[in-house]
Amino acid sequence: MTEKHPHSLFGAVRMGYVLIESEKIDEWRRLLKQGLGMHLAHEDSATLAFRVDEHARRVIVARGPSEDFAAAGLQVDDGQALGVIMGRLRDRGIAVEAGTEEESTLRGVKSFYRFKGPKGMALELYTEPLLADEPLNMLTSAFVTGASGLGHLAITTRLPEKMLRFWQEIFDARLSDRISQPMGGAMLDISFLRLNERHHSIAIAATRGLRIDPIRTKAQHFNLLAATMDDLVNAYGRLRDLGCEMAHEIGQHPNDREVSFYVLTPSGFELELGWDALKVEEAGWKPTAHYNAISLWGHRPQRASLLRGIGTHLGNAVRGAKNALRPEYSPIR
Ligand SMILES: [Fe+2]
């Protein structure tokens, strides 16, 4: 059971949806419908909307030039919890605006509030998702959502301390554990944060020492959790048959024991499909575990050149150096 305290938001917030902006609508349809096997709930010339459960929309692709995440939706239990979040944002001078009716419809929610989160990602808060009656028509048995939410986001940053504090101070996120992985001559430190029973809803990755962030997009990947190993393996096979490139083939993470693969999306960031990720039992969990590799086994790049390997992990040093000069937005000081 997810633990709840009257003054803590822990367990009251979960990942709800992702909104992606891309010109590559046909490629996204192929990836999400034919590859991952999601239910295509709505399609027009400018929009794709997918279901993975009873929620009317979970992954939305809207036509636009950025080839990036346009927003991440966070579902909040009720108005009281939403009020706590709004108060904390207000106390820190973080501006919040209400979404329009048209924007709410696009996202499949009754209404929402938006603010600019770390690294400029629009974070959107809502309490009431629209639900669908129509039976799911998917090429897969199910995705794991519910109290755990949609999945997770992994974000690279040059301001990891601020980003960590943001999630802890605004959402009462708890540190699950950490991984440090040598990569391209640098050390990558990753902190895994949970908002609820899911081992992590947010992963924050930063290079140690000289801070470089070679990832162009607001998140490096987003993750969905498949219900069974068959679902995972069949999705992998379908994606390979469609000619989609695996940024990392099937492997297993040491901390949440999740078996997963990463497919390169048409927008250039990665999408991780996982299976069998552990849920944290709050009693007795201490965030002291520190692993020394991202993977127990596997997760090898399909194109195994050194440049490609680093590129799909964290980009190459040249792009990193360029990014190092660009200021990174943080909503908290
Ligand atoms: Fe992940």
Short mmCIF file of C-alpha atoms and ligand atoms in Angstrom, two decimals:
data_model
loop_
_atom_site.label_atom_id
_atom_site.label_comp_id
_atom_site.label_asym_id
_atom_site.label_seq_id
_atom_site.Cartn_x
_atom_site.Cartn_y
_atom_site.Cartn_z
CA MET A 1 0.00 0.00 0.00
CA THR A 2 1.11 3.51 -0.73
CA GLU A 3 1.81 5.45 2.44
CA LYS A 4 0.12 8.79 2.99
CA HIS A 5 0.63 11.48 5.60
CA PRO A 6 -1.75 14.39 6.13
CA HIS A 7 1.02 16.91 5.48
CA SER A 8 2.92 15.00 2.83
CA LEU A 9 2.09 14.66 -0.83
CA PHE A 10 3.92 11.37 -1.04
CA GLY A 11 1.61 8.85 -2.71
CA ALA A 12 -0.78 11.58 -3.86
CA VAL A 13 0.95 12.37 -7.18
CA ARG A 14 1.73 10.20 -10.18
CA MET A 15 2.82 10.60 -13.79
CA GLY A 16 -0.32 11.01 -15.88
CA TYR A 17 0.49 11.76 -19.49
CA VAL A 18 3.18 12.95 -21.82
CA LEU A 19 2.59 15.44 -24.62
CA ILE A 20 5.11 15.24 -27.44
CA GLU A 21 5.58 17.80 -30.19
CA SER A 22 6.71 16.38 -33.53
CA GLU A 23 6.33 16.78 -37.26
CA LYS A 24 6.79 13.02 -37.67
CA ILE A 25 3.21 11.99 -37.05
CA ASP A 26 3.30 8.91 -39.30
CA GLU A 27 6.46 7.57 -37.66
CA TRP A 28 5.05 8.14 -34.18
CA ARG A 29 1.84 6.32 -35.15
CA ARG A 30 3.88 3.36 -36.37
CA LEU A 31 6.02 3.28 -33.23
CA LEU A 32 3.21 3.55 -30.70
CA LYS A 33 0.40 1.66 -32.46
CA GLN A 34 2.10 -1.05 -34.49
CA GLY A 35 5.23 -1.30 -32.37
CA LEU A 36 4.28 -0.80 -28.74
CA GLY A 37 0.71 -1.85 -29.51
CA MET A 38 -1.10 1.03 -27.82
CA HIS A 39 -4.74 1.90 -28.43
CA LEU A 40 -5.01 4.76 -30.92
CA ALA A 41 -7.89 6.71 -29.42
CA HIS A 42 -7.88 9.77 -31.65
CA GLU A 43 -6.26 10.83 -34.85
CA ASP A 44 -6.47 13.93 -37.02
CA SER A 45 -4.03 15.76 -39.25
CA ALA A 46 -2.35 17.47 -36.29
CA THR A 47 -2.78 15.04 -33.41
CA LEU A 48 -2.41 11.45 -32.26
CA ALA A 49 -3.73 10.36 -28.87
CA PHE A 50 -3.11 6.96 -27.34
CA ARG A 51 -4.62 5.02 -24.46
CA VAL A 52 -2.93 2.30 -22.44
CA ASP A 53 -5.67 1.94 -19.81
CA GLU A 54 -9.06 3.45 -18.95
CA HIS A 55 -7.74 7.02 -19.19
CA ALA A 56 -8.91 8.72 -22.37
CA ARG A 57 -5.37 9.87 -23.27
CA ARG A 58 -1.94 8.92 -21.97
CA VAL A 59 0.49 9.67 -24.79
CA ILE A 60 -0.35 12.57 -27.07
CA VAL A 61 1.63 13.62 -30.14
CA ALA A 62 0.82 17.09 -31.46
CA ARG A 63 2.22 18.46 -34.71
CA GLY A 64 4.94 21.03 -34.16
CA PRO A 65 8.62 21.66 -34.85
CA SER A 66 10.40 21.07 -31.54
CA GLU A 67 10.78 17.23 -31.67
CA ASP A 68 10.68 17.26 -27.90
CA PHE A 69 8.42 16.83 -24.91
CA ALA A 70 5.90 19.67 -24.83
CA ALA A 71 4.58 18.79 -21.38
CA ALA A 72 4.35 16.14 -18.71
CA GLY A 73 1.07 15.72 -16.84
CA LEU A 74 1.04 14.92 -13.14
CA GLN A 75 -2.16 13.50 -11.73
CA VAL A 76 -2.90 14.72 -8.23
CA ASP A 77 -5.30 12.86 -5.88
CA ASP A 78 -7.67 15.70 -5.04
CA GLY A 79 -8.19 19.43 -4.69
CA GLN A 80 -6.60 19.49 -1.25
CA ALA A 81 -3.32 18.00 -2.48
CA LEU A 82 -3.45 20.30 -5.51
CA GLY A 83 -3.89 23.25 -3.15
CA VAL A 84 -0.77 22.22 -1.21
CA ILE A 85 1.26 22.11 -4.44
CA MET A 86 -0.11 25.46 -5.61
CA GLY A 87 0.79 27.00 -2.24
CA ARG A 88 4.35 25.70 -2.43
CA LEU A 89 4.73 27.04 -5.98
CA ARG A 90 3.32 30.41 -4.94
CA ASP A 91 5.69 30.60 -1.94
CA ARG A 92 8.61 30.23 -4.32
CA GLY A 93 7.31 32.76 -6.83
CA ILE A 94 6.71 30.13 -9.50
CA ALA A 95 4.02 31.37 -11.89
CA VAL A 96 1.11 29.02 -12.58
CA GLU A 97 -1.49 29.40 -15.30
CA ALA A 98 -4.71 27.54 -16.01
CA GLY A 99 -4.91 25.53 -19.22
CA THR A 100 -7.63 26.41 -21.69
CA GLU A 101 -10.58 24.17 -22.48
CA GLU A 102 -9.05 23.30 -25.84
CA GLU A 103 -5.73 22.38 -24.20
CA SER A 104 -7.55 20.24 -21.62
CA THR A 105 -9.37 18.37 -24.39
CA LEU A 106 -6.08 17.69 -26.17
CA ARG A 107 -4.67 16.15 -22.98
CA GLY A 108 -7.77 14.18 -22.03
CA VAL A 109 -8.30 15.92 -18.69
CA LYS A 110 -11.12 18.02 -17.28
CA SER A 111 -8.87 20.97 -16.49
CA PHE A 112 -5.25 21.56 -15.53
CA TYR A 113 -2.70 24.06 -14.26
CA ARG A 114 0.68 24.55 -15.89
CA PHE A 115 4.01 25.87 -14.73
CA LYS A 116 7.55 25.83 -16.05
CA GLY A 117 9.47 23.03 -14.37
CA PRO A 118 13.17 22.15 -14.29
CA LYS A 119 14.96 22.36 -17.63
CA GLY A 120 11.95 24.23 -19.02
CA MET A 121 9.65 21.21 -19.08
CA ALA A 122 6.02 22.31 -18.78
CA LEU A 123 4.59 20.43 -15.80
CA GLU A 124 0.82 20.17 -15.74
CA LEU A 125 -1.26 19.38 -12.67
CA TYR A 126 -4.71 17.86 -12.84
CA THR A 127 -7.06 15.89 -10.63
CA GLU A 128 -9.64 14.56 -13.08
CA PRO A 129 -8.63 12.55 -16.12
CA LEU A 130 -11.32 11.92 -18.72
CA LEU A 131 -12.06 8.21 -18.88
CA ALA A 132 -12.96 6.10 -21.91
CA ASP A 133 -15.71 3.47 -22.10
CA GLU A 134 -14.54 1.82 -25.28
CA PRO A 135 -12.73 -1.53 -24.72
CA LEU A 136 -8.99 -1.33 -25.29
CA ASN A 137 -7.79 -2.46 -28.68
CA MET A 138 -4.07 -3.15 -28.14
CA LEU A 139 -1.45 -5.57 -29.46
CA THR A 140 -0.38 -6.20 -25.88
CA SER A 141 -2.13 -7.47 -22.75
CA ALA A 142 -1.76 -4.37 -20.57
CA PHE A 143 0.48 -1.61 -19.26
CA VAL A 144 1.07 -1.11 -15.53
CA THR A 145 -0.41 2.20 -14.37
CA GLY A 146 -2.89 2.70 -11.51
CA ALA A 147 -1.46 4.09 -8.28
CA SER A 148 2.05 3.89 -9.79
CA GLY A 149 1.13 6.25 -12.61
CA LEU A 150 2.16 6.07 -16.24
CA GLY A 151 5.87 5.34 -16.00
CA HIS A 152 8.87 7.55 -15.46
CA LEU A 153 10.90 10.36 -16.95
CA ALA A 154 14.71 10.43 -16.99
CA ILE A 155 16.19 13.90 -17.19
CA THR A 156 19.78 15.01 -17.73
CA THR A 157 20.80 18.19 -16.01
CA ARG A 158 23.67 20.45 -15.06
CA LEU A 159 21.79 21.50 -11.91
CA PRO A 160 21.11 18.15 -10.24
CA GLU A 161 21.02 19.52 -6.67
CA LYS A 162 18.33 22.06 -7.62
CA MET A 163 16.37 19.51 -9.62
CA LEU A 164 16.44 17.06 -6.72
CA ARG A 165 15.33 19.75 -4.30
CA PHE A 166 12.54 20.79 -6.66
CA TRP A 167 10.95 17.33 -6.62
CA GLN A 168 11.51 16.91 -2.90
CA GLU A 169 10.25 20.34 -1.84
CA ILE A 170 7.23 20.60 -4.15
CA PHE A 171 6.12 16.96 -4.37
CA ASP A 172 7.68 15.29 -1.29
CA ALA A 173 9.58 12.94 -3.58
CA ARG A 174 11.71 10.33 -1.81
CA LEU A 175 15.13 9.20 -2.90
CA SER A 176 15.00 5.47 -3.74
CA ASP A 177 18.69 4.93 -4.52
CA ARG A 178 21.54 6.06 -6.77
CA ILE A 179 23.62 4.66 -9.59
CA SER A 180 27.02 5.91 -10.74
CA GLN A 181 28.21 4.78 -14.13
CA PRO A 182 31.49 5.64 -15.85
CA MET A 183 30.67 6.95 -19.32
CA GLY A 184 32.89 8.35 -22.04
CA GLY A 185 35.64 9.33 -19.60
CA ALA A 186 33.20 11.00 -17.20
CA MET A 187 31.20 9.70 -14.26
CA LEU A 188 27.43 9.85 -14.56
CA ASP A 189 25.53 10.06 -11.26
CA ILE A 190 21.84 9.17 -11.37
CA SER A 191 19.35 9.74 -8.54
CA PHE A 192 16.07 7.84 -8.57
CA LEU A 193 13.08 9.58 -7.01
CA ARG A 194 9.69 8.13 -6.19
CA LEU A 195 6.43 10.01 -5.80
CA ASN A 196 4.47 6.88 -4.88
CA GLU A 197 4.92 3.11 -4.81
CA ARG A 198 6.72 3.10 -8.19
CA HIS A 199 10.45 2.82 -7.53
CA HIS A 200 11.01 5.96 -9.55
CA SER A 201 8.82 8.40 -11.42
CA ILE A 202 11.78 10.73 -12.00
CA ALA A 203 15.44 9.91 -12.62
CA ILE A 204 17.96 12.74 -12.55
CA ALA A 205 21.29 12.24 -14.32
CA ALA A 206 24.33 14.51 -14.16
CA THR A 207 28.02 14.26 -14.89
CA ARG A 208 30.29 14.52 -11.85
CA GLY A 209 32.73 17.42 -11.68
CA LEU A 210 32.48 19.38 -14.92
CA ARG A 211 28.75 19.47 -15.59
CA ILE A 212 27.85 18.72 -19.18
CA ASP A 213 24.43 17.95 -20.57
CA PRO A 214 24.56 16.88 -24.19
CA ILE A 215 20.88 15.89 -24.39
CA ARG A 216 18.93 18.27 -26.61
CA THR A 217 15.50 17.30 -25.30
CA LYS A 218 13.82 18.18 -21.99
CA ALA A 219 13.94 14.53 -20.96
CA GLN A 220 16.35 11.84 -22.15
CA HIS A 221 13.68 9.13 -22.12
CA PHE A 222 10.27 8.24 -20.86
CA ASN A 223 9.30 4.83 -19.68
CA LEU A 224 6.23 2.66 -19.78
CA LEU A 225 5.80 -0.61 -17.94
CA ALA A 226 4.48 -3.72 -19.71
CA ALA A 227 2.35 -6.17 -17.76
CA THR A 228 4.10 -9.39 -18.78
CA MET A 229 7.41 -10.60 -20.16
CA ASP A 230 5.58 -11.79 -23.29
CA ASP A 231 4.34 -8.23 -23.81
CA LEU A 232 7.89 -6.94 -23.53
CA VAL A 233 9.41 -9.51 -25.87
CA ASN A 234 6.60 -9.25 -28.43
CA ALA A 235 6.86 -5.45 -28.51
CA TYR A 236 10.62 -5.77 -29.01
CA GLY A 237 10.04 -8.13 -31.94
CA ARG A 238 7.42 -5.90 -33.55
CA LEU A 239 9.65 -2.82 -33.24
CA ARG A 240 12.61 -4.65 -34.77
CA ASP A 241 10.37 -5.87 -37.63
CA LEU A 242 9.28 -2.27 -38.23
CA GLY A 243 12.93 -1.25 -38.54
CA CYS A 244 12.98 0.85 -35.37
CA GLU A 245 16.45 1.30 -33.89
CA MET A 246 17.09 0.03 -30.40
CA ALA A 247 19.10 2.61 -28.49
CA HIS A 248 19.65 -0.19 -25.97
CA GLU A 249 18.61 -3.79 -26.48
CA ILE A 250 17.01 -5.82 -23.70
CA GLY A 251 18.80 -5.66 -20.36
CA GLN A 252 18.15 -5.30 -16.64
CA HIS A 253 18.65 -2.46 -14.19
CA PRO A 254 20.18 -3.31 -10.80
CA ASN A 255 18.07 -1.09 -8.56
CA ASP A 256 14.42 -1.65 -9.48
CA ARG A 257 15.31 -4.99 -11.16
CA GLU A 258 13.37 -3.83 -14.24
CA VAL A 259 13.97 -5.72 -17.47
CA SER A 260 13.68 -3.28 -20.36
CA PHE A 261 14.74 -2.04 -23.76
CA TYR A 262 15.06 1.47 -25.17
CA VAL A 263 13.80 2.29 -28.63
CA LEU A 264 14.89 5.47 -30.39
CA THR A 265 11.81 7.58 -31.12
CA PRO A 266 11.20 9.63 -34.28
CA SER A 267 11.93 12.78 -32.24
CA GLY A 268 15.41 11.57 -31.23
CA PHE A 269 14.84 10.87 -27.54
CA GLU A 270 14.38 7.36 -26.23
CA LEU A 271 11.35 5.42 -25.04
CA GLU A 272 11.96 2.63 -22.54
CA LEU A 273 9.57 -0.27 -22.26
CA GLY A 274 10.08 -2.22 -19.06
CA TRP A 275 8.68 -5.17 -17.17
CA ASP A 276 8.69 -6.38 -13.58
CA ALA A 277 9.95 -3.22 -11.87
CA LEU A 278 9.75 -3.50 -8.11
CA LYS A 279 7.42 -1.43 -5.98
CA VAL A 280 9.01 0.07 -2.92
CA GLU A 281 7.83 -1.18 0.47
CA GLU A 282 8.12 2.00 2.52
CA ALA A 283 8.66 0.19 5.84
CA GLY A 284 12.37 -0.36 6.15
CA TRP A 285 13.38 1.14 2.79
CA LYS A 286 16.55 3.19 3.16
CA PRO A 287 17.92 5.21 0.25
CA THR A 288 21.45 4.06 0.92
CA ALA A 289 21.94 1.69 -2.01
CA HIS A 290 24.47 3.01 -4.49
CA TYR A 291 25.04 0.83 -7.55
CA ASN A 292 28.08 1.08 -9.77
CA ALA A 293 26.47 0.30 -13.15
CA ILE A 294 23.22 1.20 -14.89
CA SER A 295 22.70 -2.37 -16.04
CA LEU A 296 23.19 -5.82 -14.53
CA TRP A 297 23.31 -7.23 -18.04
CA GLY A 298 22.36 -6.27 -21.60
CA HIS A 299 21.18 -2.78 -22.64
CA ARG A 300 23.79 -2.82 -25.40
CA PRO A 301 23.34 -0.29 -28.20
CA GLN A 302 22.12 -1.89 -31.42
CA ARG A 303 24.72 0.16 -33.29
CA ALA A 304 27.70 -0.56 -31.14
CA SER A 305 30.21 2.06 -32.22
CA LEU A 306 31.72 4.03 -29.35
CA LEU A 307 30.30 7.31 -30.60
CA ARG A 308 26.86 5.84 -31.01
CA GLY A 309 27.03 4.22 -27.59
CA ILE A 310 27.86 7.46 -25.89
CA GLY A 311 25.51 9.31 -28.20
CA THR A 312 22.47 7.32 -27.20
CA HIS A 313 23.49 7.34 -23.57
CA LEU A 314 24.49 10.91 -23.09
CA GLY A 315 25.53 12.41 -26.39
CA ASN A 316 29.08 13.19 -27.34
CA ALA A 317 31.44 15.59 -25.74
CA VAL A 318 31.24 18.16 -28.53
CA ARG A 319 27.51 18.61 -28.15
CA GLY A 320 28.00 18.49 -24.39
CA ALA A 321 30.48 21.32 -24.48
CA LYS A 322 28.03 23.42 -26.50
CA ASN A 323 25.29 22.79 -23.98
CA ALA A 324 27.63 23.64 -21.13
CA LEU A 325 27.49 27.27 -22.22
CA ARG A 326 23.72 27.41 -22.35
CA PRO A 327 21.97 28.45 -19.12
CA GLU A 328 19.65 25.79 -17.73
CA TYR A 329 16.32 26.85 -16.30
CA SER A 330 15.45 26.01 -12.72
CA PRO A 331 12.20 27.12 -11.08
CA ILE A 332 13.89 27.18 -7.67
CA ARG A 333 17.04 28.99 -6.63
FE FE B 1 14.34 4.43 -17.32
#
